[in-house]
Amino acid sequence: MTDTTLTATHWGTYRVRTSNGRLTGIEGWSRDPDPSPIGRSLLTAVEGPLRIRRPAIRKGWLKNGPRQGDSGRGAEPFLEVPWDEALDLVASELLRVREAHGNEGIYGGSYGWASAGRFHHAQSQLHRFLNTIGGYTRSVQTYSSAAAEIILPHVIGNTDGLTGHHSTWDTIAEHAGLIVAFGGLPTRNSQVQPGGVGEHRLAEELRAIERRGVRMVSISPVRDDAPANLAAEWLPIRPNTDVAVMLGIAHLLISQGLCDRAFIERCCVGFDQLRAYVLGESDGIPKTPEWAANLADIDAVRIIALAREMAANRTTIMVNWAVQRGDHGEQPYWMAIALAALLGQIGLPGGGVGFGYGAINGIGSPELGFKWPALPQGKNQVSAYIPVARISDLLLNPGSSVEFNGNRLVYPDIRLVYWAGGNPFHHHQDINRLVAAWRRPETIIAHEQFWNSLARHADIVLPATTSLERNDIAFANRENVIVAMKKAIEPVGEARSDFAILSGIAERMGTLAEFSNNWSEDEWVRDFYERARTTTGAVGISMPDFASFWRDGHATIERPVRSHVMLAAFRDDPRANPLKTPSGRIELYSATIASFGYDDCLGHPAWFEPAEWLGSPLAKDYPIHLLSCQPGSKLHSQYDHGEVSLREKIAGRAPIRLGPLDAKARGLSAGDVVRVFNSRGACLAAIVLDDGLRPGTAVLATGAWYDPLDPSVPASLDKHGNPNMLTPDKGSSRLAQAPIPNSTLVEIELFRDPVPPITAFVPPV
Ligand SMILES: Nc1nc2c(c(=O)[nH]1)N[C@H]1C(S)=C(S)[C@@H](COP(=O)(O)OP(=O)(O)OC[C@H]3O[C@@H](n4cnc5c(=O)[nH]c(N)nc54)[C@H](O)[C@@H]3O)O[C@H]1N2
Ligand SMILES: Nc1nc2c(c(=O)[nH]1)N[C@H]1C(S)=C(S)[C@@H](COP(=O)(O)OP(=O)(O)OC[C@H]3O[C@@H](n4cnc5c(=O)[nH]c(N)nc54)[C@H](O)[C@@H]3O)O[C@H]1N2
Ligand SMILES: [Mo]
């Protein structure tokens, strides 16, 4: 029997075909003008050999019981056990750790994207469950934009223009003369959007920009960060020096009287402090275009001309998220706002500033003006938390403290780590350090779908279903399409949904009613829909009844908002519509931040030398700046074993892009397997020559499953090409403690040994 149903993924909506209960086809939804090819990867992977089919326990853990410093993790075989036994073990471990160390001893931050589908959102399910048993040590911020999440509220009172409330594309197309994009606008990233995508619209928005003749200048180390159709001018900047260029532009605007003094007086505080710094009155170093040129390796004449062009045109300043995933990543964001403020165009259509255009599909689309429902999480009784990227520090240094946004946090003593829906061996920096930190807890529990590096580094592995094996409902922020994610196939092996797994544990711990509400999965899905209907009904938008929605497979609602200009109301009347900053205005100087007394984040935006960049002494030994961008062929590490990602590999390795001159200097040719290394670690990768890179720069996308040559030795070579073997595990500053993967220096050499086979795609014994 053949059947078709719609499903939602973070990279789009697809029609799934099944025949006799097996997956036979997947194609982009007919409504989607620009579907992503990534969906094809589900076809072979979902039912493939890497699925975790039964609960499994690491042999050493089963034999010796929970103990700290266990070096078997990641290296030992697993024993499969029946569900009842696995759930009994998890419940008794949670009880033991709670009894001996309190709920604080459980780390349940569980960062990660998991799958689309609002009900079966793994991390939310886990948090809800852990809250029923007394709570857990949590994390704050995201790996995406941690520095921005902390700096923006100090400067503009909230995070508008980061993941929401951007000026919409139509206003930019219609009114902007110039777009200056730091980090370009890589269209590959707009394939995805957390929670799902109704229609991929970016290509169409960019065609409108092109038709209107808006000029774009892309300031990036990588030429193809600019969309191909826009014929953007490319300024190949030295990585991590964006703030210097912004300061150079500001110097010209201030010294040539090109600032909008009226706007600054009406809408900003702290201009005097910023001006003193820019002109060099406060530190003796004028931040002239020549000064900037020297740091950024962009001609001063070009910086001057750009500054004048920005002042003469309606200019939108865009900064991508990757720019703040570097050392002192707070600074380019603060300075970009300051620059837009000097130009005086904040709140005008086609002017001002916005972050992450193109980074995900919906940025720059109109908001809905209401929030779709989410899984209620209950209340966490534990107050301890960490900045999300301090996970290794937390595990390695219990009892020590960390400064964070004016606070001093003490790391609790973590005995048990529980992860569902994310993969720290994908997302965290300096994997060799993480491997060491990961040995500290007594017990690590993970729900996973596939035998990836997280599953291999856990003690108790519980097999989770994919979206195709359960009923769910997809709503995504800004999306006006709701998808009925109907179960397409039976669970593979004995996999269970995260909800079912946690229900089983809750039952054993006496919190089942609280966790599940005594509702079935279908009752939950229906409740999500009804809650959404109530919300939309309150603003006069109608949604079909649940039965029609489920029958049709989707519902589309009228968009209540069409167009938006960020901070327009504030600009119109800053007294009546003050920002939520201490002054109510844009803070070019923040007395709050200054009062923290940090030497790595002052009261105003400033240039700080990154710990690693092409200007540091370290560049003598490691002369290549490695950027780790998002992969075009997948979402993070998800479906790295799927056909779309596999097709891109060369000799089984992740491709690393390098300029022809840098390659020649090392005797490297296209297709060579190379060793990429620095003092922290090493990985293999395969050379792709690219003359669109600034010299001294290499690009290795994230996502290759960590594949150590010998998992039983420390700092083993990764055979596959995971850039986090190389990235530093350091916070951006004492303010935000954000991850800084884009501040990484490496060297690259030909790998002369026989190239070892990839084993990440062979399930463990
Ligand atoms: N070097 C470097 N590192 C980076 C970045 C970078 O730019 N450079 N980017 C960072 C960024 S921005 C991000 S957001 C992170 C992303 O990091 P993550 O979000 O951790 O990456 P994913 O690969 O999406 O991990 C999701 C995991 O959840 C599993 N999963 C999917 N659905 C389900 C489910 O229903 N239930 C369960 N139990 N599991 C499920 C998948 O199999 C996968 O292992 O990476 C960060 N790391
Ligand atoms: N296909 C696909 N799309 C994705 C994702 C995915 O995994 N796959 N992940 C999603 C997620 S979670 C996120 S957070 C977003 C991230 O969105 P971004 O942060 O925008 O994406 P990246 O690809 O990390 O970086 C974009 C570009 O920034 C440039 N860059 C890096 N460092 C610097 C610098 O110092 N200065 C300048 N000027 N440019 C620099 C690099 O050349 C890189 O190509 O992408 C989302 N979109
Ligand atoms: Mo992200």
Coordinates of N, CA and C in Angstrom, one line a residue, residues 26 41-42 75 160 171 257 280 287 290 303 371 421 471 583 614 621 674 679 715:
I26 N 10.7 11.2 -0.8 CA 10.5 12.5 -0.1 C 10.8 13.6 -1.1
S41 N 18.1 13.4 2.5 CA 18.9 12.6 3.4 C 18.1 11.7 4.3
L42 N 16.9 12.0 4.5 CA 16.1 11.2 5.4 C 15.8 9.8 4.8
A75 N 34.8 4.7 24.4 CA 35.7 3.7 23.8 C 35.2 2.3 24.0
D160 N 15.8 43.0 19.9 CA 15.2 43.3 18.6 C 16.3 43.3 17.6
T171 N 10.8 46.7 3.1 CA 11.2 48.1 3.4 C 12.6 48.4 2.9
G257 N 32.4 65.7 10.3 CA 31.1 66.3 10.6 C 29.9 65.6 9.8
G280 N 40.7 59.0 19.7 CA 41.9 58.7 20.4 C 42.2 59.6 21.6
K287 N 41.3 56.2 15.9 CA 40.8 55.0 15.1 C 40.6 55.4 13.7
E290 N 43.1 54.7 8.3 CA 44.4 54.1 8.1 C 44.7 53.1 9.3
I303 N 37.9 52.4 2.7 CA 37.1 52.6 4.0 C 36.5 54.0 4.0
K371 N 2.7 34.7 19.8 CA 3.6 33.5 19.9 C 2.8 32.3 19.7
G421 N 18.3 15.7 22.3 CA 18.0 16.6 21.3 C 19.2 17.6 20.9
N471 N 3.2 11.3 15.7 CA 2.3 12.4 15.4 C 2.8 13.7 16.1
S583 N 18.8 54.4 30.4 CA 18.5 55.8 30.0 C 17.3 55.9 29.1
L614 N 45.0 36.7 12.6 CA 46.2 36.7 11.8 C 47.3 37.7 12.3
D621 N 53.3 30.2 14.1 CA 53.2 28.8 14.1 C 52.0 28.3 13.4
V674 N 44.4 16.3 4.0 CA 45.3 17.0 4.8 C 45.1 16.9 6.3
S679 N 47.7 23.6 18.6 CA 48.1 23.0 19.9 C 47.0 22.2 20.6
A715 N 43.4 13.1 23.1 CA 43.7 14.0 22.0 C 44.0 13.2 20.7

